[in-house]
GROMACS .gro file of N, CA and C in nm:
model
  366
    1MET      N    1   0.851   2.024  -2.279
    1MET     CA    2   0.913   1.949  -2.171
    1MET      C    3   0.818   1.951  -2.050
    2PRO      N    4   0.788   1.834  -1.994
    2PRO     CA    5   0.698   1.830  -1.878
    2PRO      C    6   0.762   1.896  -1.756
    3THR      N    7   0.679   1.952  -1.673
    3THR     CA    8   0.726   2.015  -1.550
    3THR      C    9   0.708   1.919  -1.434
    4LEU      N   10   0.772   1.949  -1.324
    4LEU     CA   11   0.756   1.866  -1.205
    4LEU      C   12   0.611   1.861  -1.162
    5SER      N   13   0.545   1.975  -1.166
    5SER     CA   14   0.407   1.982  -1.118
    5SER      C   15   0.310   1.902  -1.204
    6SER      N   16   0.349   1.868  -1.327
    6SER     CA   17   0.261   1.789  -1.413
    6SER      C   18   0.287   1.638  -1.399
    7SER      N   19   0.381   1.600  -1.315
    7SER     CA   20   0.413   1.458  -1.296
    7SER      C   21   0.314   1.393  -1.199
    8GLY      N   22   0.231   1.305  -1.252
    8GLY     CA   23   0.138   1.232  -1.167
    8GLY      C   24   0.210   1.151  -1.060
    9TYR      N   25   0.322   1.090  -1.100
    9TYR     CA   26   0.399   1.008  -1.007
    9TYR      C   27   0.449   1.092  -0.889
   10LEU      N   28   0.516   1.205  -0.918
   10LEU     CA   29   0.573   1.287  -0.811
   10LEU      C   30   0.463   1.349  -0.724
   11ASN      N   31   0.352   1.387  -0.785
   11ASN     CA   32   0.240   1.439  -0.707
   11ASN      C   33   0.181   1.332  -0.616
   12THR      N   34   0.175   1.208  -0.664
   12THR     CA   35   0.125   1.099  -0.581
   12THR      C   36   0.221   1.073  -0.464
   13VAL      N   37   0.350   1.069  -0.493
   13VAL     CA   38   0.449   1.050  -0.386
   13VAL      C   39   0.433   1.159  -0.281
   14GLY      N   40   0.423   1.284  -0.325
   14GLY     CA   41   0.410   1.395  -0.231
   14GLY      C   42   0.282   1.392  -0.150
   15SER      N   43   0.173   1.349  -0.212
   15SER     CA   44   0.045   1.353  -0.141
   15SER      C   45   0.019   1.230  -0.055
   16LYS      N   46   0.078   1.116  -0.089
   16LYS     CA   47   0.046   0.992  -0.018
   16LYS      C   48   0.145   0.957   0.093
   17LEU      N   49   0.269   1.005   0.085
   17LEU     CA   50   0.365   0.975   0.191
   17LEU      C   51   0.334   1.059   0.314
   18LEU      N   52   0.351   1.000   0.430
   18LEU     CA   53   0.337   1.076   0.554
   18LEU      C   54   0.437   1.191   0.551
   19ASN      N   55   0.398   1.305   0.604
   19ASN     CA   56   0.483   1.424   0.599
   19ASN      C   57   0.616   1.406   0.672
   20ASP      N   58   0.623   1.314   0.769
   20ASP     CA   59   0.748   1.292   0.842
   20ASP      C   60   0.851   1.215   0.760
   21ILE      N   61   0.810   1.161   0.646
   21ILE     CA   62   0.903   1.087   0.560
   21ILE      C   63   0.971   1.185   0.466
   22ASN      N   64   1.102   1.191   0.472
   22ASN     CA   65   1.178   1.280   0.385
   22ASN      C   66   1.186   1.223   0.244
   23ILE      N   67   1.192   1.312   0.147
   23ILE     CA   68   1.207   1.273   0.007
   23ILE      C   69   1.339   1.330  -0.043
   24LEU      N   70   1.423   1.242  -0.098
   24LEU     CA   71   1.553   1.284  -0.151
   24LEU      C   72   1.536   1.338  -0.293
   25TRP      N   73   1.615   1.441  -0.324
   25TRP     CA   74   1.611   1.505  -0.455
   25TRP      C   75   1.753   1.535  -0.499
   26THR      N   76   1.788   1.498  -0.622
   26THR     CA   77   1.924   1.526  -0.671
   26THR      C   78   1.931   1.659  -0.745
   27GLY      N   79   1.818   1.717  -0.770
   27GLY     CA   80   1.811   1.835  -0.857
   27GLY      C   81   1.752   1.792  -0.989
   28ALA      N   82   1.754   1.882  -1.085
   28ALA     CA   83   1.695   1.855  -1.216
   28ALA      C   84   1.765   1.740  -1.288
   29LYS      N   85   1.890   1.715  -1.254
   29LYS     CA   86   1.967   1.607  -1.314
   29LYS      C   87   2.025   1.521  -1.203
   30VAL      N   88   2.077   1.405  -1.238
   30VAL     CA   89   2.139   1.318  -1.139
   30VAL      C   90   2.260   1.389  -1.078
   31ILE      N   91   2.334   1.462  -1.160
   31ILE     CA   92   2.443   1.546  -1.112
   31ILE      C   93   2.408   1.689  -1.154
   32SER      N   94   2.356   1.766  -1.062
   32SER     CA   95   2.312   1.902  -1.091
   32SER      C   96   2.421   2.001  -1.055
   33LYS      N   97   2.461   2.083  -1.152
   33LYS     CA   98   2.567   2.182  -1.126
   33LYS      C   99   2.518   2.294  -1.037
   34LYS      N  100   2.389   2.326  -1.044
   34LYS     CA  101   2.332   2.434  -0.962
   34LYS      C  102   2.198   2.389  -0.906
   35LEU      N  103   2.165   2.443  -0.790
   35LEU     CA  104   2.032   2.428  -0.730
   35LEU      C  105   1.983   2.568  -0.699
   36THR      N  106   1.859   2.598  -0.737
   36THR     CA  107   1.807   2.733  -0.719
   36THR      C  108   1.685   2.732  -0.627
   37ILE      N  109   1.658   2.848  -0.571
   37ILE     CA  110   1.540   2.863  -0.486
   37ILE      C  111   1.414   2.833  -0.566
   38THR      N  112   1.406   2.882  -0.688
   38THR     CA  113   1.288   2.859  -0.771
   38THR      C  114   1.263   2.710  -0.790
   39GLU      N  115   1.366   2.634  -0.822
   39GLU     CA  116   1.353   2.489  -0.838
   39GLU      C  117   1.310   2.424  -0.708
   40LEU      N  118   1.370   2.464  -0.597
   40LEU     CA  119   1.337   2.402  -0.468
   40LEU      C  120   1.196   2.437  -0.423
   41GLU      N  121   1.149   2.556  -0.456
   41GLU     CA  122   1.009   2.591  -0.424
   41GLU      C  123   0.913   2.503  -0.502
   42GLU      N  124   0.944   2.478  -0.629
   42GLU     CA  125   0.858   2.391  -0.711
   42GLU      C  126   0.859   2.248  -0.657
   43VAL      N  127   0.976   2.198  -0.624
   43VAL     CA  128   0.989   2.063  -0.569
   43VAL      C  129   0.911   2.052  -0.438
   44ALA      N  130   0.925   2.151  -0.351
   44ALA     CA  131   0.854   2.149  -0.222
   44ALA      C  132   0.703   2.152  -0.242
   45THR      N  133   0.657   2.224  -0.342
   45THR     CA  134   0.513   2.228  -0.370
   45THR      C  135   0.464   2.091  -0.415
   46VAL      N  136   0.536   2.027  -0.504
   46VAL     CA  137   0.496   1.895  -0.554
   46VAL      C  138   0.507   1.790  -0.444
   47PHE      N  139   0.616   1.793  -0.368
   47PHE     CA  140   0.637   1.694  -0.261
   47PHE      C  141   0.557   1.725  -0.134
   48ARG      N  142   0.509   1.849  -0.125
   48ARG     CA  143   0.435   1.895  -0.006
   48ARG      C  144   0.523   1.896   0.119
   49ARG      N  145   0.648   1.918   0.097
   49ARG     CA  146   0.750   1.927   0.204
   49ARG      C  147   0.881   1.968   0.138
   50PRO      N  148   0.971   2.030   0.212
   50PRO     CA  149   1.103   2.062   0.155
   50PRO      C  150   1.180   1.932   0.127
   51PRO      N  151   1.260   1.930   0.022
   51PRO     CA  152   1.337   1.810  -0.008
   51PRO      C  153   1.464   1.799   0.076
   52VAL      N  154   1.516   1.678   0.085
   52VAL     CA  155   1.652   1.655   0.132
   52VAL      C  156   1.734   1.635   0.004
   53ILE      N  157   1.838   1.715  -0.011
   53ILE     CA  158   1.920   1.705  -0.132
   53ILE      C  159   2.015   1.586  -0.119
   54TRP      N  160   2.009   1.497  -0.218
   54TRP     CA  161   2.108   1.390  -0.233
   54TRP      C  162   2.203   1.443  -0.338
   55ASP      N  163   2.316   1.497  -0.295
   55ASP     CA  164   2.403   1.571  -0.384
   55ASP      C  165   2.514   1.484  -0.442
   56ASN      N  166   2.512   1.470  -0.573
   56ASN     CA  167   2.612   1.391  -0.645
   56ASN      C  168   2.722   1.477  -0.706
   57ILE      N  169   2.732   1.603  -0.663
   57ILE     CA  170   2.826   1.697  -0.726
   57ILE      C  171   2.970   1.646  -0.722
   58HIS      N  172   3.009   1.571  -0.619
   58HIS     CA  173   3.146   1.520  -0.610
   58HIS      C  174   3.155   1.369  -0.630
   59ALA      N  175   3.046   1.305  -0.665
   59ALA     CA  176   3.046   1.160  -0.680
   59ALA      C  177   3.133   1.116  -0.797
   60ASN      N  178   3.202   1.007  -0.778
   60ASN     CA  179   3.273   0.947  -0.891
   60ASN      C  180   3.252   0.795  -0.894
   61ASP      N  181   3.151   0.747  -0.824
   61ASP     CA  182   3.126   0.603  -0.823
   61ASP      C  183   3.081   0.551  -0.959
   62TYR      N  184   3.035   0.637  -1.045
   62TYR     CA  185   2.993   0.597  -1.180
   62TYR      C  186   3.110   0.594  -1.278
   63ASP      N  187   3.222   0.657  -1.243
   63ASP     CA  188   3.340   0.658  -1.329
   63ASP      C  189   3.462   0.689  -1.241
   64GLN      N  190   3.526   0.585  -1.191
   64GLN     CA  191   3.636   0.603  -1.096
   64GLN      C  192   3.766   0.651  -1.161
   65ARG      N  193   3.764   0.672  -1.292
   65ARG     CA  194   3.880   0.733  -1.357
   65ARG      C  195   3.879   0.884  -1.333
   66ARG      N  196   3.766   0.935  -1.284
   66ARG     CA  197   3.751   1.078  -1.256
   66ARG      C  198   3.756   1.100  -1.106
   67MET      N  199   3.800   1.218  -1.067
   67MET     CA  200   3.802   1.254  -0.925
   67MET      C  201   3.768   1.402  -0.915
   68PHE      N  202   3.685   1.436  -0.821
   68PHE     CA  203   3.640   1.574  -0.805
   68PHE      C  204   3.697   1.630  -0.676
   69LEU      N  205   3.791   1.721  -0.688
   69LEU     CA  206   3.865   1.771  -0.572
   69LEU      C  207   3.822   1.912  -0.531
   70GLY      N  208   3.730   1.970  -0.604
   70GLY     CA  209   3.692   2.108  -0.577
   70GLY      C  210   3.597   2.124  -0.461
   71PRO      N  211   3.564   2.249  -0.430
   71PRO     CA  212   3.478   2.280  -0.317
   71PRO      C  213   3.332   2.248  -0.346
   72TYR      N  214   3.252   2.247  -0.240
   72TYR     CA  215   3.108   2.238  -0.254
   72TYR      C  216   3.064   2.368  -0.318
   73ASP      N  217   3.002   2.360  -0.435
   73ASP     CA  218   2.980   2.480  -0.516
   73ASP      C  219   2.849   2.467  -0.593
   74GLY      N  220   2.799   2.581  -0.642
   74GLY     CA  221   2.678   2.582  -0.722
   74GLY      C  222   2.551   2.580  -0.639
   75ARG      N  223   2.567   2.603  -0.509
   75ARG     CA  224   2.452   2.605  -0.418
   75ARG      C  225   2.466   2.729  -0.329
   76SER      N  226   2.389   2.831  -0.360
   76SER     CA  227   2.392   2.951  -0.277
   76SER      C  228   2.346   2.915  -0.136
   77THR      N  229   2.401   2.981  -0.038
   77THR     CA  230   2.356   2.957   0.099
   77THR      C  231   2.212   3.005   0.119
   78ASP      N  232   2.160   3.081   0.024
   78ASP     CA  233   2.020   3.125   0.032
   78ASP      C  234   1.922   3.009   0.019
   79ILE      N  235   1.965   2.893  -0.032
   79ILE     CA  236   1.872   2.779  -0.047
   79ILE      C  237   1.853   2.702   0.083
   80ILE      N  238   1.936   2.726   0.183
   80ILE     CA  239   1.933   2.648   0.306
   80ILE      C  240   1.793   2.641   0.369
   81PRO      N  241   1.719   2.751   0.383
   81PRO     CA  242   1.588   2.740   0.447
   81PRO      C  243   1.483   2.668   0.362
   82TYR      N  244   1.516   2.634   0.239
   82TYR     CA  245   1.424   2.564   0.150
   82TYR      C  246   1.447   2.413   0.151
   83LEU      N  247   1.533   2.367   0.241
   83LEU     CA  248   1.572   2.226   0.247
   83LEU      C  249   1.543   2.166   0.383
   84ARG      N  250   1.523   2.035   0.385
   84ARG     CA  251   1.521   1.962   0.512
   84ARG      C  252   1.659   1.911   0.547
   85GLY      N  253   1.748   1.907   0.449
   85GLY     CA  254   1.883   1.861   0.474
   85GLY      C  255   1.959   1.838   0.346
   86VAL      N  256   2.087   1.802   0.361
   86VAL     CA  257   2.174   1.772   0.247
   86VAL      C  258   2.254   1.647   0.281
   87LEU      N  259   2.255   1.553   0.189
   87LEU     CA  260   2.343   1.436   0.195
   87LEU      C  261   2.435   1.446   0.075
   88THR      N  262   2.560   1.412   0.094
   88THR     CA  263   2.652   1.418  -0.018
   88THR      C  264   2.699   1.278  -0.055
   89ASN      N  265   2.712   1.256  -0.182
   89ASN     CA  266   2.766   1.131  -0.235
   89ASN      C  267   2.911   1.162  -0.272
   90PRO      N  268   3.006   1.123  -0.188
   90PRO     CA  269   3.145   1.165  -0.208
   90PRO      C  270   3.220   1.080  -0.311
   91ASN      N  271   3.345   1.120  -0.334
   91ASN     CA  272   3.436   1.039  -0.413
   91ASN      C  273   3.456   0.904  -0.345
   92CYS      N  274   3.489   0.804  -0.421
   92CYS     CA  275   3.517   0.672  -0.364
   92CYS      C  276   3.648   0.670  -0.285
   93GLU      N  277   3.742   0.755  -0.323
   93GLU     CA  278   3.872   0.762  -0.257
   93GLU      C  279   3.861   0.852  -0.135
   94PHE      N  280   3.878   0.796  -0.018
   94PHE     CA  281   3.857   0.867   0.108
   94PHE      C  282   3.929   1.002   0.114
   95GLU      N  283   4.058   1.004   0.086
   95GLU     CA  284   4.138   1.125   0.100
   95GLU      C  285   4.094   1.235   0.005
   96ALA      N  286   4.034   1.201  -0.107
   96ALA     CA  287   3.991   1.300  -0.205
   96ALA      C  288   3.871   1.382  -0.157
   97ASN      N  289   3.813   1.343  -0.046
   97ASN     CA  290   3.692   1.410   0.001
   97ASN      C  291   3.718   1.522   0.100
   98TYR      N  292   3.842   1.550   0.133
   98TYR     CA  293   3.870   1.653   0.234
   98TYR      C  294   3.811   1.788   0.195
   99ILE      N  295   3.844   1.839   0.079
   99ILE     CA  296   3.795   1.971   0.037
   99ILE      C  297   3.643   1.970   0.018
  100PRO      N  298   3.588   1.873  -0.055
  100PRO     CA  299   3.442   1.872  -0.070
  100PRO      C  300   3.367   1.869   0.064
  101LEU      N  301   3.408   1.783   0.156
  101LEU     CA  302   3.336   1.773   0.284
  101LEU      C  303   3.362   1.893   0.374
  102HIS      N  304   3.484   1.942   0.374
  102HIS     CA  305   3.515   2.060   0.456
  102HIS      C  306   3.434   2.181   0.409
  103THR      N  307   3.427   2.202   0.278
  103THR     CA  308   3.354   2.317   0.227
  103THR      C  309   3.203   2.298   0.237
  104LEU      N  310   3.154   2.175   0.235
  104LEU     CA  311   3.012   2.150   0.262
  104LEU      C  312   2.979   2.190   0.405
  105GLY      N  313   3.067   2.157   0.498
  105GLY     CA  314   3.048   2.197   0.638
  105GLY      C  315   3.048   2.348   0.653
  106GLN      N  316   3.139   2.416   0.586
  106GLN     CA  317   3.142   2.563   0.591
  106GLN      C  318   3.013   2.620   0.533
  107TRP      N  319   2.968   2.564   0.421
  107TRP     CA  320   2.844   2.608   0.357
  107TRP      C  321   2.727   2.594   0.453
  108ALA      N  322   2.716   2.480   0.519
  108ALA     CA  323   2.603   2.453   0.607
  108ALA      C  324   2.601   2.548   0.727
  109ARG      N  325   2.718   2.586   0.777
  109ARG     CA  326   2.726   2.676   0.892
  109ARG      C  327   2.711   2.822   0.855
  110SER      N  328   2.724   2.855   0.728
  110SER     CA  329   2.734   2.996   0.688
  110SER      C  330   2.601   3.069   0.687
  111ASN      N  331   2.490   3.001   0.701
  111ASN     CA  332   2.360   3.067   0.695
  111ASN      C  333   2.268   3.005   0.799
  112LYS      N  334   2.313   2.999   0.924
  112LYS     CA  335   2.239   2.932   1.031
  112LYS      C  336   2.103   2.995   1.056
  113ASN      N  337   2.093   3.125   1.044
  113ASN     CA  338   1.969   3.196   1.074
  113ASN      C  339   1.896   3.236   0.947
  114ALA      N  340   1.910   3.155   0.845
  114ALA     CA  341   1.852   3.186   0.714
  114ALA      C  342   1.700   3.198   0.722
  115VAL      N  343   1.650   3.287   0.641
  115VAL     CA  344   1.507   3.309   0.629
  115VAL      C  345   1.471   3.300   0.482
  116LYS      N  346   1.356   3.241   0.453
  116LYS     CA  347   1.312   3.234   0.314
  116LYS      C  348   1.291   3.375   0.261
  117LYS      N  349   1.335   3.396   0.138
  117LYS     CA  350   1.323   3.526   0.074
  117LYS      C  351   1.208   3.521  -0.026
  118ASP      N  352   1.142   3.634  -0.042
  118ASP     CA  353   1.040   3.645  -0.145
  118ASP      C  354   1.109   3.655  -0.279
  119ILE      N  355   1.063   3.576  -0.372
  119ILE     CA  356   1.116   3.580  -0.509
  119ILE      C  357   1.025   3.670  -0.591
  120ILE      N  358   1.081   3.769  -0.653
  120ILE     CA  359   1.002   3.858  -0.736
  120ILE      C  360   1.039   3.828  -0.881
  121ALA      N  361   0.939   3.781  -0.956
  121ALA     CA  362   0.963   3.751  -1.097
  121ALA      C  363   0.976   3.880  -1.174
  122GLY      N  364   1.065   3.877  -1.271
  122GLY     CA  365   1.075   3.998  -1.350
  122GLY      C  366   1.195   4.010  -1.427
   0.00000   0.00000   0.00000
């Protein structure tokens, strides 16, 4: 399986775009259940900047027979300093977004003074 760092396309995007231009990332999949520091470090290396997460965890625009009412989850607050930001793709039904958006706000505030941690492989 190819890695992000072996992608000529992603390396070109990262090296040719001005650094002030943010790059959106959904994670390893269009709907990623988890985002990890290791993944975000690799993405930042390839993009040459931290990503802005375009989070589809609660999206239902692809299948409106489904609705996601749970909290913002699968993203440790430890990843916050590895990001330039987070955008969420909510449910199509306005009222169904109360819990997802409320808990995203709590998540964002919970690690205001976050510092990048050293990852020790092992």
